[in-house]
Short mmCIF file of C-alpha atoms in Angstrom, two decimals:
data_model
loop_
_atom_site.label_atom_id
_atom_site.label_comp_id
_atom_site.label_asym_id
_atom_site.label_seq_id
_atom_site.Cartn_x
_atom_site.Cartn_y
_atom_site.Cartn_z
CA UNK X 1 -149.31 -131.49 -19.82
CA UNK X 2 -149.05 -128.08 -21.73
CA UNK X 3 -145.91 -127.63 -23.51
CA UNK X 4 -145.47 -123.94 -22.69
CA UNK X 5 -142.41 -123.51 -24.41
CA UNK X 6 -140.23 -125.32 -27.79
CA UNK X 7 -137.38 -123.53 -28.94
CA UNK X 8 -136.61 -125.96 -31.71
CA UNK X 9 -133.69 -127.01 -33.07
CA UNK X 10 -132.46 -125.09 -36.41
CA UNK X 11 -136.06 -123.86 -36.71
CA UNK X 12 -137.25 -120.00 -35.95
CA UNK X 13 -133.79 -118.30 -35.53
CA UNK X 14 -133.45 -114.50 -36.07
CA UNK X 15 -129.94 -114.05 -37.00
CA UNK X 16 -127.80 -110.28 -36.39
CA UNK X 17 -124.60 -111.37 -38.06
CA UNK X 18 -123.38 -114.43 -36.27
CA UNK X 19 -125.39 -113.82 -33.62
CA UNK X 20 -129.17 -115.07 -32.57
CA UNK X 21 -131.24 -112.05 -32.12
CA UNK X 22 -133.84 -113.63 -31.78
CA UNK X 23 -135.36 -117.67 -31.28
CA UNK X 24 -139.16 -118.60 -31.90
CA UNK X 25 -141.45 -120.43 -29.98
CA UNK X 26 -142.80 -123.28 -31.50
CA UNK X 27 -145.08 -124.25 -28.93
CA UNK X 28 -148.07 -122.01 -30.35
CA UNK X 29 -147.49 -119.73 -27.25
CA UNK X 30 -145.32 -116.99 -28.78
CA UNK X 31 -143.26 -117.31 -26.15
CA UNK X 32 -140.11 -115.95 -28.07
CA UNK X 33 -136.47 -115.33 -26.82
CA UNK X 34 -135.11 -112.52 -27.53
CA UNK X 35 -132.07 -110.45 -26.96
CA UNK X 36 -132.11 -107.01 -28.90
CA UNK X 37 -128.89 -105.62 -27.18
CA UNK X 38 -126.59 -107.45 -29.37
CA UNK X 39 -123.33 -108.00 -26.71
CA UNK X 40 -125.48 -110.05 -24.44
CA UNK X 41 -126.54 -111.87 -27.61
CA UNK X 42 -125.11 -115.59 -27.90
CA UNK X 43 -122.96 -116.74 -30.90
CA UNK X 44 -125.69 -119.04 -33.29
CA UNK X 45 -124.26 -123.00 -33.27
CA UNK X 46 -125.25 -125.93 -34.69
CA UNK X 47 -129.04 -124.71 -35.04
CA UNK X 48 -129.06 -123.29 -31.44
CA UNK X 49 -127.23 -120.91 -29.44
CA UNK X 50 -123.43 -121.09 -27.99
CA UNK X 51 -123.72 -118.98 -24.80
CA UNK X 52 -121.06 -117.31 -22.86
CA UNK X 53 -120.96 -116.37 -19.52
CA UNK X 54 -118.45 -113.69 -19.41
CA UNK X 55 -119.89 -111.84 -22.26
CA UNK X 56 -123.78 -111.93 -20.11
CA UNK X 57 -125.15 -114.17 -22.91
CA UNK X 58 -129.40 -114.14 -22.24
CA UNK X 59 -132.59 -113.72 -23.51
CA UNK X 60 -136.11 -112.54 -22.38
CA UNK X 61 -139.21 -114.41 -22.91
CA UNK X 62 -142.10 -112.42 -24.82
CA UNK X 63 -144.14 -113.44 -22.04
CA UNK X 64 -143.20 -114.71 -18.41
CA UNK X 65 -144.03 -118.65 -17.93
CA UNK X 66 -146.13 -118.46 -15.03
CA UNK X 67 -145.79 -121.82 -12.93
CA UNK X 68 -148.59 -121.76 -9.75
CA UNK X 69 -147.82 -123.10 -6.01
CA UNK X 70 -148.19 -126.91 -6.80
CA UNK X 71 -148.21 -127.12 -9.97
CA UNK X 72 -146.08 -129.55 -11.91
CA UNK X 73 -144.06 -128.69 -14.13
CA UNK X 74 -140.92 -130.82 -16.67
CA UNK X 75 -138.40 -129.09 -18.37
CA UNK X 76 -136.14 -130.97 -21.38
CA UNK X 77 -132.58 -129.42 -22.11
CA UNK X 78 -130.11 -130.19 -25.29
CA UNK X 79 -126.70 -128.70 -23.87
CA UNK X 80 -123.84 -129.20 -23.65
CA UNK X 81 -121.70 -127.13 -20.94
CA UNK X 82 -118.61 -125.55 -21.45
CA UNK X 83 -118.22 -124.91 -17.50
CA UNK X 84 -119.90 -126.46 -14.60
CA UNK X 85 -120.80 -123.03 -11.90
CA UNK X 86 -124.08 -121.76 -11.14
CA UNK X 87 -125.31 -122.23 -15.11
CA UNK X 88 -128.59 -120.42 -14.78
CA UNK X 89 -130.75 -122.10 -16.97
CA UNK X 90 -134.17 -120.05 -16.52
CA UNK X 91 -134.93 -117.53 -14.39
CA UNK X 92 -136.78 -113.89 -13.03
CA UNK X 93 -133.91 -111.45 -11.87
CA UNK X 94 -132.34 -113.71 -9.06
CA UNK X 95 -136.30 -113.81 -7.44
CA UNK X 96 -136.99 -117.24 -9.04
CA UNK X 97 -134.26 -119.25 -10.67
CA UNK X 98 -132.76 -123.28 -11.94
CA UNK X 99 -129.94 -123.67 -12.37
CA UNK X 100 -126.80 -126.26 -12.51
CA UNK X 101 -125.42 -126.12 -9.67
CA UNK X 102 -121.92 -127.94 -9.83
CA UNK X 103 -121.31 -131.65 -12.37
CA UNK X 104 -123.35 -133.24 -9.78
CA UNK X 105 -126.61 -130.79 -8.59
CA UNK X 106 -129.54 -128.61 -9.60
CA UNK X 107 -130.97 -125.76 -7.97
CA UNK X 108 -134.33 -124.84 -7.57
CA UNK X 109 -135.37 -121.44 -6.22
CA UNK X 110 -138.95 -120.60 -6.23
CA UNK X 111 -141.57 -118.14 -3.61
CA UNK X 112 -141.23 -121.27 -1.36
CA UNK X 113 -138.00 -122.58 -0.79
CA UNK X 114 -134.30 -122.49 -2.49
CA UNK X 115 -133.02 -126.45 -2.81
CA UNK X 116 -130.24 -128.05 -3.85
CA UNK X 117 -130.73 -131.76 -4.78
CA UNK X 118 -126.93 -133.40 -5.18
CA UNK X 119 -127.15 -136.49 -7.24
CA UNK X 120 -126.05 -139.68 -5.20
CA UNK X 121 -122.89 -140.32 -7.59
CA UNK X 122 -121.12 -139.80 -10.14
CA UNK X 123 -120.78 -135.90 -12.11
CA UNK X 124 -123.11 -136.36 -14.57
CA UNK X 125 -123.63 -132.76 -15.89
CA UNK X 126 -119.51 -132.43 -16.75
CA UNK X 127 -118.80 -130.05 -19.73
CA UNK X 128 -117.48 -131.74 -22.98
CA UNK X 129 -119.97 -133.77 -24.14
CA UNK X 130 -124.15 -132.87 -25.42
CA UNK X 131 -126.59 -134.43 -23.06
CA UNK X 132 -130.05 -134.24 -22.41
CA UNK X 133 -131.15 -132.67 -19.04
CA UNK X 134 -135.16 -133.16 -17.79
CA UNK X 135 -136.22 -131.64 -14.93
CA UNK X 136 -139.57 -132.49 -13.16
CA UNK X 137 -141.25 -131.46 -10.03
CA UNK X 138 -144.39 -133.22 -9.20
CA UNK X 139 -147.60 -131.69 -8.83
CA UNK X 140 -149.00 -131.36 -4.87
CA UNK X 141 -148.18 -130.36 -1.18
CA UNK X 142 -145.06 -132.02 -1.26
CA UNK X 143 -143.05 -130.92 -5.15
CA UNK X 144 -140.45 -133.16 -5.39
CA UNK X 145 -138.13 -132.67 -7.23
CA UNK X 146 -136.25 -135.48 -10.21
CA UNK X 147 -133.89 -134.85 -12.13
CA UNK X 148 -133.02 -137.43 -15.58
CA UNK X 149 -130.25 -137.66 -17.59
CA UNK X 150 -130.91 -138.63 -21.16
CA UNK X 151 -133.85 -140.34 -19.85
CA UNK X 152 -132.58 -141.79 -17.68
CA UNK X 153 -133.98 -141.21 -13.30
CA UNK X 154 -130.89 -139.73 -11.72
CA UNK X 155 -131.02 -141.22 -7.48
CA UNK X 156 -130.47 -138.30 -5.23
CA UNK X 157 -128.72 -138.50 -2.48
CA UNK X 158 -131.32 -136.89 -0.26
CA UNK X 159 -135.11 -135.91 -1.29
CA UNK X 160 -135.59 -132.67 -2.00
CA UNK X 161 -139.36 -130.40 -2.20
CA UNK X 162 -140.64 -127.15 -3.35
CA UNK X 163 -143.82 -126.35 -3.88
CA UNK X 164 -143.79 -123.02 -4.54
CA UNK X 165 -144.59 -121.01 -7.43
CA UNK X 166 -141.93 -120.49 -10.24
CA UNK X 167 -142.26 -117.23 -12.89
CA UNK X 168 -139.76 -117.74 -16.06
CA UNK X 169 -139.15 -114.48 -18.30
CA UNK X 170 -135.51 -115.15 -18.69
CA UNK X 171 -133.35 -117.72 -20.75
CA UNK X 172 -129.41 -118.54 -20.28
CA UNK X 173 -129.26 -116.47 -16.30
CA UNK X 174 -130.75 -116.45 -13.40
CA UNK X 175 -129.10 -112.94 -12.03
CA UNK X 176 -127.40 -110.84 -13.08
CA UNK X 177 -123.58 -112.61 -12.16
CA UNK X 178 -124.71 -116.61 -13.11
CA UNK X 179 -124.81 -116.97 -17.18
CA UNK X 180 -125.33 -120.28 -19.07
CA UNK X 181 -121.63 -120.74 -20.49
CA UNK X 182 -122.51 -123.73 -23.04
CA UNK X 183 -124.52 -124.52 -26.04
CA UNK X 184 -128.59 -124.92 -25.06
CA UNK X 185 -129.56 -126.66 -28.96
CA UNK X 186 -133.65 -126.94 -27.53
CA UNK X 187 -135.11 -126.37 -24.94
CA UNK X 188 -138.60 -127.73 -23.81
CA UNK X 189 -141.22 -126.61 -21.29
CA UNK X 190 -144.21 -128.66 -19.98
CA UNK X 191 -146.23 -127.61 -16.92
CA UNK X 192 -150.29 -128.23 -15.41
CA UNK X 193 -150.31 -131.69 -15.51
CA UNK X 194 -147.37 -134.59 -14.32
CA UNK X 195 -145.99 -135.87 -17.67
CA UNK X 196 -145.99 -139.41 -17.13
CA UNK X 197 -143.09 -142.37 -17.33
CA UNK X 198 -144.21 -143.23 -21.12
CA UNK X 199 -144.31 -139.37 -21.76
CA UNK X 200 -141.06 -138.57 -20.70
CA UNK X 201 -139.65 -142.05 -22.44
CA UNK X 202 -141.53 -140.62 -25.97
CA UNK X 203 -139.62 -137.15 -25.37
CA UNK X 204 -136.36 -138.28 -24.23
CA UNK X 205 -135.89 -141.47 -26.85
CA UNK X 206 -137.69 -137.71 -29.43
CA UNK X 207 -134.45 -135.92 -28.34
CA UNK X 208 -131.73 -138.85 -28.16
CA UNK X 209 -132.49 -139.82 -31.94
CA UNK X 210 -132.64 -136.25 -33.29
CA UNK X 211 -129.42 -135.13 -31.51
CA UNK X 212 -127.55 -137.86 -32.02
CA UNK X 213 -127.25 -138.76 -28.34
#
């Protein structure tokens, strides 16, 4: 798999007073997340960014990340939600996006379809505590979506598939009305090939140990 983006905790952050104007991409691809409008910049917090949904905090990537149709991808987010209501993680206006839809569901829109994956039990995406969210799409015609919390694969109430193209050029919003509310401590995006179970476990454990989860 190819590491397309790594917003690394405490690395490559440019400040505008107490706010973050840019978070450099540590993957080597130059996909820096930047916001030139001061009112849309999040507050620097514990090596990451504290996004406020009512301020419209969000960032644009220097180069869009293109996930082709039937191509695998996986994202890792180390986050702490302040509220849970259509929390935009990644997007391209409203044309394609990835969001935490509720405290037990993930929503993905690609060129193929819009799907909502509801977890079978509990509220794994509740506000108020730091956790690692992993979202993986399988390669191929099925494009099955898998969701992980702190390295553990969650069970959905029903399997969901979406194999369409995904164009990612913003962080912290899916559209002008759906902004992320909480802290993002670290973000990684892989695409091209399916990550193996061993690779997912290795990355998750690295993040768990690093962020004391």
